[in-house]
PDB file of C-alpha atoms in Angstrom:
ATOM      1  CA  UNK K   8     132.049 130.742 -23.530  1.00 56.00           C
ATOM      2  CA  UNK K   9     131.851 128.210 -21.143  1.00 61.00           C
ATOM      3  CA  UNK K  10     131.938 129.065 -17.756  1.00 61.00           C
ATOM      4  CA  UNK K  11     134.666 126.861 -16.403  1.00 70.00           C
ATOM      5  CA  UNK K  12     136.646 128.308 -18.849  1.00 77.00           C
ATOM      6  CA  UNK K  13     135.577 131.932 -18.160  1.00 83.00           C
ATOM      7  CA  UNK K  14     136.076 132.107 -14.814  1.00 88.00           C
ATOM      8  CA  UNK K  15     139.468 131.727 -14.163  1.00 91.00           C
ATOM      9  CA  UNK K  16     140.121 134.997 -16.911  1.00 91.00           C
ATOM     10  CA  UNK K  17     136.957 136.608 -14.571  1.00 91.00           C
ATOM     11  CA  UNK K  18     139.676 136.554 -11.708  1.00 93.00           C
ATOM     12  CA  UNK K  19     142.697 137.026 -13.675  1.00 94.00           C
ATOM     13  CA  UNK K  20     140.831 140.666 -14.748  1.00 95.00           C
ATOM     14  CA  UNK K  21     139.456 141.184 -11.115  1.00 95.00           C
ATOM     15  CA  UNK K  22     143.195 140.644  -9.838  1.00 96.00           C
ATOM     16  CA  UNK K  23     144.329 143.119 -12.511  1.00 96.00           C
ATOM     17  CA  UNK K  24     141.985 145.620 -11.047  1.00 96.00           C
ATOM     18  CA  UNK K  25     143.009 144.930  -7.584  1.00 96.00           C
ATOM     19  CA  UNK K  26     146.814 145.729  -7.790  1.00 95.00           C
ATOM     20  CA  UNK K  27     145.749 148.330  -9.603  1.00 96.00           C
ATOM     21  CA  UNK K  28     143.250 149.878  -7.074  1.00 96.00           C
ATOM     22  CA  UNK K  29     146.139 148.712  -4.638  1.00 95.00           C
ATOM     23  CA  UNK K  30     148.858 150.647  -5.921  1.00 94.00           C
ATOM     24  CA  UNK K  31     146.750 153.955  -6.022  1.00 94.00           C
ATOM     25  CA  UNK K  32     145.684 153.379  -2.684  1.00 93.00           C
ATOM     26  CA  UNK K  33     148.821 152.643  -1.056  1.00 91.00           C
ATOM     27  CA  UNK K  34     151.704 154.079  -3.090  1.00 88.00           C
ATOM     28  CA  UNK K  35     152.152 156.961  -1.688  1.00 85.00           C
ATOM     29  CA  UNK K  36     152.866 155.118   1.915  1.00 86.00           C
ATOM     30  CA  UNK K  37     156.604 154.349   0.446  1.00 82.00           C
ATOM     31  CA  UNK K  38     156.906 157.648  -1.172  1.00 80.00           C
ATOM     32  CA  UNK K  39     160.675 157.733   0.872  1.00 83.00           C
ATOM     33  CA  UNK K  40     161.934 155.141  -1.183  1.00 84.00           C
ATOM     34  CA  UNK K  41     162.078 156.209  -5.480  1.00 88.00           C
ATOM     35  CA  UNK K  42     163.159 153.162  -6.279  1.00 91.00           C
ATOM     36  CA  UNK K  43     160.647 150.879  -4.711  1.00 90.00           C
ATOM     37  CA  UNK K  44     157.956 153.219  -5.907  1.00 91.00           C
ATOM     38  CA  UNK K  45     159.226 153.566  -9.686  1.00 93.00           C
ATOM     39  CA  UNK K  46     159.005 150.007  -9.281  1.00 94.00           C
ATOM     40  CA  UNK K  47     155.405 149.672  -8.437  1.00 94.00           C
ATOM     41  CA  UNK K  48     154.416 152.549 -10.788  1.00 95.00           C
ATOM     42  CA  UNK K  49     155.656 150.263 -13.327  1.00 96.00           C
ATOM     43  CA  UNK K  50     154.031 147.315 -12.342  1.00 96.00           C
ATOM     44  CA  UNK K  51     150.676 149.434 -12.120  1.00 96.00           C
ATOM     45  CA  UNK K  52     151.362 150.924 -15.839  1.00 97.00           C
ATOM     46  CA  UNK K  53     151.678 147.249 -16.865  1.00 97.00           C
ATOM     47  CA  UNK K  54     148.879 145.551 -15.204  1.00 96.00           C
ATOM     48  CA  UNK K  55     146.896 148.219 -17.322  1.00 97.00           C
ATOM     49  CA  UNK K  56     148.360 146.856 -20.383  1.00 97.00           C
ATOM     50  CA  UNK K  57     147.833 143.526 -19.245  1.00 97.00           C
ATOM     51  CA  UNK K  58     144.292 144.463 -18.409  1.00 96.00           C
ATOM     52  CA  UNK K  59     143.818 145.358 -22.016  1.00 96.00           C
ATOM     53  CA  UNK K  60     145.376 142.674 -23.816  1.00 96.00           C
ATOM     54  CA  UNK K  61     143.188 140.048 -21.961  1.00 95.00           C
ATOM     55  CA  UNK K  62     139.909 142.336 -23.382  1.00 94.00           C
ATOM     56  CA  UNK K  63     140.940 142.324 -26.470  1.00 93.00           C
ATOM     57  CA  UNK K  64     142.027 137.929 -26.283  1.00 93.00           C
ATOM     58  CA  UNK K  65     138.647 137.978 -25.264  1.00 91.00           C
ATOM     59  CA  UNK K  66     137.254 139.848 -28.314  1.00 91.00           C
ATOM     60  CA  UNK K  67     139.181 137.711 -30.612  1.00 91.00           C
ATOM     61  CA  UNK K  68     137.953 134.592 -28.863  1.00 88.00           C
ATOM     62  CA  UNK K  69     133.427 136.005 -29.999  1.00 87.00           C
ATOM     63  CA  UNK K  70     132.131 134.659 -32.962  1.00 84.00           C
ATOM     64  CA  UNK K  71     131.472 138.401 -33.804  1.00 83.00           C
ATOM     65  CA  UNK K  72     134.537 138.990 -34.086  1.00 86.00           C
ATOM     66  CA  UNK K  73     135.166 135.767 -35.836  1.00 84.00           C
ATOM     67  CA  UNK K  74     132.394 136.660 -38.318  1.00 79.00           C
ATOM     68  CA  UNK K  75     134.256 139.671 -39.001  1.00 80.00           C
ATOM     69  CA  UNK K  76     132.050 141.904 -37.399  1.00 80.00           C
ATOM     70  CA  UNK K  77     134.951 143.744 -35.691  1.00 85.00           C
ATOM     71  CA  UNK K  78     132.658 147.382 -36.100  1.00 84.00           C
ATOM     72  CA  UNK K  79     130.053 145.698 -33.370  1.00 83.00           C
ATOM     73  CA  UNK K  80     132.194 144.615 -30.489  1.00 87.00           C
ATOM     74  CA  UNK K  81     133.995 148.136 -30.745  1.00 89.00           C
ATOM     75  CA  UNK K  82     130.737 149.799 -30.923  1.00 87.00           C
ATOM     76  CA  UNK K  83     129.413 147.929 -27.884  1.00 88.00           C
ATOM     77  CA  UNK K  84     132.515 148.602 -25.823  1.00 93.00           C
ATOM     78  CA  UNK K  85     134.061 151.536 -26.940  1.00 95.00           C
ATOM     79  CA  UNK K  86     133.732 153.744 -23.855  1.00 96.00           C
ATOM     80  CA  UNK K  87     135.208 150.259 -22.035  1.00 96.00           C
ATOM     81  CA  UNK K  88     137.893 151.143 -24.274  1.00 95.00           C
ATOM     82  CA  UNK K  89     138.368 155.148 -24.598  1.00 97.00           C
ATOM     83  CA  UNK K  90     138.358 154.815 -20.950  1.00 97.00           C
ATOM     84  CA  UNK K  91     141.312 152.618 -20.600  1.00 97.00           C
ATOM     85  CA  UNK K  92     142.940 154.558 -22.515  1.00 97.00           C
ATOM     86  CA  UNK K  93     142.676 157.907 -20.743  1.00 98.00           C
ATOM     87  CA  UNK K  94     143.211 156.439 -17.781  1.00 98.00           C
ATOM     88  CA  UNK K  95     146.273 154.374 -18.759  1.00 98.00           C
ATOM     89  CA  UNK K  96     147.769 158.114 -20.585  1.00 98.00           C
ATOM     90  CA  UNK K  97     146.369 160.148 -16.884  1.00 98.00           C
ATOM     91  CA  UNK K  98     148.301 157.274 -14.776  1.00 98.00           C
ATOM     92  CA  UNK K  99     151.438 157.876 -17.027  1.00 98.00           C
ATOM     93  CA  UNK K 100     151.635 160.989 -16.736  1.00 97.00           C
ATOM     94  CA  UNK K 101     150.977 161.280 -12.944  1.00 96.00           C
ATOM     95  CA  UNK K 102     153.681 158.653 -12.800  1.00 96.00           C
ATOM     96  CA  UNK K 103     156.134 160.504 -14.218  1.00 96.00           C
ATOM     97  CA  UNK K 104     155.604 163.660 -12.663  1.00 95.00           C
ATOM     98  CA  UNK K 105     155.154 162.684  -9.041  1.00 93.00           C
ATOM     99  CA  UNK K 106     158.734 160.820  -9.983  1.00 93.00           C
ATOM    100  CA  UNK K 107     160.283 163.363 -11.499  1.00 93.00           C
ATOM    101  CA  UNK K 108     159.374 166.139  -8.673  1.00 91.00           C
ATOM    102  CA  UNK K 109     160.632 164.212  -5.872  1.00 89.00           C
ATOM    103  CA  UNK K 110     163.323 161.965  -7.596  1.00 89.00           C
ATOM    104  CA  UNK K 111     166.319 163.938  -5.615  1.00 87.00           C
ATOM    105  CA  UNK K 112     164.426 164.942  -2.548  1.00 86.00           C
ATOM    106  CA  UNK K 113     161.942 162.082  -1.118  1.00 82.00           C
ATOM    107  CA  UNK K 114     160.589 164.482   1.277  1.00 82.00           C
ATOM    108  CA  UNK K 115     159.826 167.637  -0.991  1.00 81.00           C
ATOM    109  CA  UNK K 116     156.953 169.094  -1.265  1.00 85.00           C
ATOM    110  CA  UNK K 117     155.489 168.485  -4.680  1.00 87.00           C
ATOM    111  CA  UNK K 118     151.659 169.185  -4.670  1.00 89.00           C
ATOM    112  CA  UNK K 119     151.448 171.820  -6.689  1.00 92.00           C
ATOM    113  CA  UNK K 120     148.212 172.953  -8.461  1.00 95.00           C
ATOM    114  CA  UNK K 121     149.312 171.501 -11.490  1.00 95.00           C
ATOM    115  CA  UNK K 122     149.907 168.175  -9.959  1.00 95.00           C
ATOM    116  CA  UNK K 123     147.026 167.728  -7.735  1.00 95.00           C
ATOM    117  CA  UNK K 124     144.673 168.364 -10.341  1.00 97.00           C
ATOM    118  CA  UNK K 125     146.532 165.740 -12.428  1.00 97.00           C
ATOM    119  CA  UNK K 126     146.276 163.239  -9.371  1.00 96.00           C
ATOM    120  CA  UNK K 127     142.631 164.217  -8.661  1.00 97.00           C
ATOM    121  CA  UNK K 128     141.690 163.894 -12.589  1.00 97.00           C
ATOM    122  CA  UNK K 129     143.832 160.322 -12.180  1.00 97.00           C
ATOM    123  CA  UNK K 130     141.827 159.185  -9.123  1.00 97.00           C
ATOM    124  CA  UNK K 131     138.350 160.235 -10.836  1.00 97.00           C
ATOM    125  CA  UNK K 132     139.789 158.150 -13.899  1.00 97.00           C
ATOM    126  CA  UNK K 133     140.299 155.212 -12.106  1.00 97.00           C
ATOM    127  CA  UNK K 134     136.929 154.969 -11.243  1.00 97.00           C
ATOM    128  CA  UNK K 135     135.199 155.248 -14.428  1.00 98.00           C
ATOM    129  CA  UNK K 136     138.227 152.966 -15.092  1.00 98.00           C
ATOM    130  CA  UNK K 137     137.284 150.199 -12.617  1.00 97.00           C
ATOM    131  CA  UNK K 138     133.214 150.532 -13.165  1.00 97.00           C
ATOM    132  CA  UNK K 139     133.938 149.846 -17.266  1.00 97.00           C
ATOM    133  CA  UNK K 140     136.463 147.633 -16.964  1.00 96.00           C
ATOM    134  CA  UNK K 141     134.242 145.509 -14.526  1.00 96.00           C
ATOM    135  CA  UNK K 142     131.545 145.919 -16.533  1.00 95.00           C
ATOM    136  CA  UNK K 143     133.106 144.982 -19.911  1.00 95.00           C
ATOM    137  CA  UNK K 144     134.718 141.696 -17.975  1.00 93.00           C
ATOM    138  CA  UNK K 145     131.141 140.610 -17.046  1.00 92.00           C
ATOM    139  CA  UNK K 146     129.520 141.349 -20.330  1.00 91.00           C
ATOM    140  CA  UNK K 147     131.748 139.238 -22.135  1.00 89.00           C
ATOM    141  CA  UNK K 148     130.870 136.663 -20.488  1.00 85.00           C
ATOM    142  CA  UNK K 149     127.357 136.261 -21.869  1.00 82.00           C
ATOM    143  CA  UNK K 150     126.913 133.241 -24.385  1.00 79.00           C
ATOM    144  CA  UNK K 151     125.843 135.758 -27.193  1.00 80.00           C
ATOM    145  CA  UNK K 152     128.892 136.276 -27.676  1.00 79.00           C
ATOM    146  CA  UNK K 153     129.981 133.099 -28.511  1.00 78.00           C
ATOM    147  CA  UNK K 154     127.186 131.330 -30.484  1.00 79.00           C
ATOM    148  CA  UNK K 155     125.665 132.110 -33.858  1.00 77.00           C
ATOM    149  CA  UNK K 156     122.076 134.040 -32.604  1.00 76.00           C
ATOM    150  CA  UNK K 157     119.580 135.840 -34.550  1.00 78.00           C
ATOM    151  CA  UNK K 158     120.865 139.311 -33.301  1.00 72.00           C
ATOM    152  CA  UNK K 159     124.588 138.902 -35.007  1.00 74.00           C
ATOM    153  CA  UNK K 160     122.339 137.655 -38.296  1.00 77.00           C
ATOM    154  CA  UNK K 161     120.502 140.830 -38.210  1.00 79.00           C
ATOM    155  CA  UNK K 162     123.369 143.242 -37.672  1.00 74.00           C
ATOM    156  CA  UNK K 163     125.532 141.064 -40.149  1.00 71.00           C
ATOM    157  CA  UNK K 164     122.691 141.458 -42.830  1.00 77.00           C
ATOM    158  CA  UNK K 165     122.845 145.265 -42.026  1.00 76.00           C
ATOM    159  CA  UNK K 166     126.584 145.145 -42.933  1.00 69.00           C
ATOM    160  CA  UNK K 167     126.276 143.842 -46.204  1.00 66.00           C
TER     161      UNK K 167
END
């Protein structure tokens, strides 16, 4: 892919990653207010999705994946993606809970075991989340991807 073209989806997915890194690091500040932070728990939940979708535009737009050689791009990033995933089903679920357990009292006390160790396993999450999600924008960004090579000859030959 050319660059000009690549680079302004580079900083649409380093955007994505900043709300998100945002929102965990902040949310809690307007905990007093459910509305306003149901609000930004759903605009975290969708900039995941969003984050997602634009990997997988970008998988449709390799000429391995135009070759039909789906099996190699998920092979090459399938931890990018098992980790999205977890994290997008941890966030979720944090989301709901921490909403749920204060949704009539603001000011309750909700860290439970239970909950903590769903935030802490959240947090964690988000930065295995962030480091392959970085990494998977960057990588897809090599010309390899995008150009007929020797490599995708050899694996194609493999596959027949």
């Amino acid at each position: 892919m050319q660059v000009s073209r690549y680079r302004p989806i580079l900083y649409l997915q380093y955007l994505l990653l900043l709300v998100d890194l945002f929102m965990n690091s902040f949310s809690e500040l307007l905990r007093f207010e459910n509305v306003i932070l149901l609000v930004l728990y759903v605009i975290q939940d969708v900039c995941i999705i969003f984050a997602v979708i634009v990997v997988f535009l970008l998988f449709f737009n390799t000429y391995i994946f135009q070759a039909g050689l789906v099996g190699i791009l998920i092979n090459k990033f399938k931890m990018t993606i098992l980790v999205t995933f977890v994290y997008f089903a941890l966030s979720v679920g944090l989301h709901i809970w921490g909403m749920t357990l204060r949704w009539e009292n603001p000011n309750a006390y909700i860290w439970t075991d239970g909950f903590r160790s769903l935030y802490v396993l959240q947090r964690l999450g988000a930065v295995f989340y962030y480091y392959f999600y970085k990494r998977t924008a960057l990588r897809l960004g090599d010309p390899r991807f995008y150009q007929d090579s020797l490599w995708i000859r050899r694996e194609f030959e493999k596959r027949r």
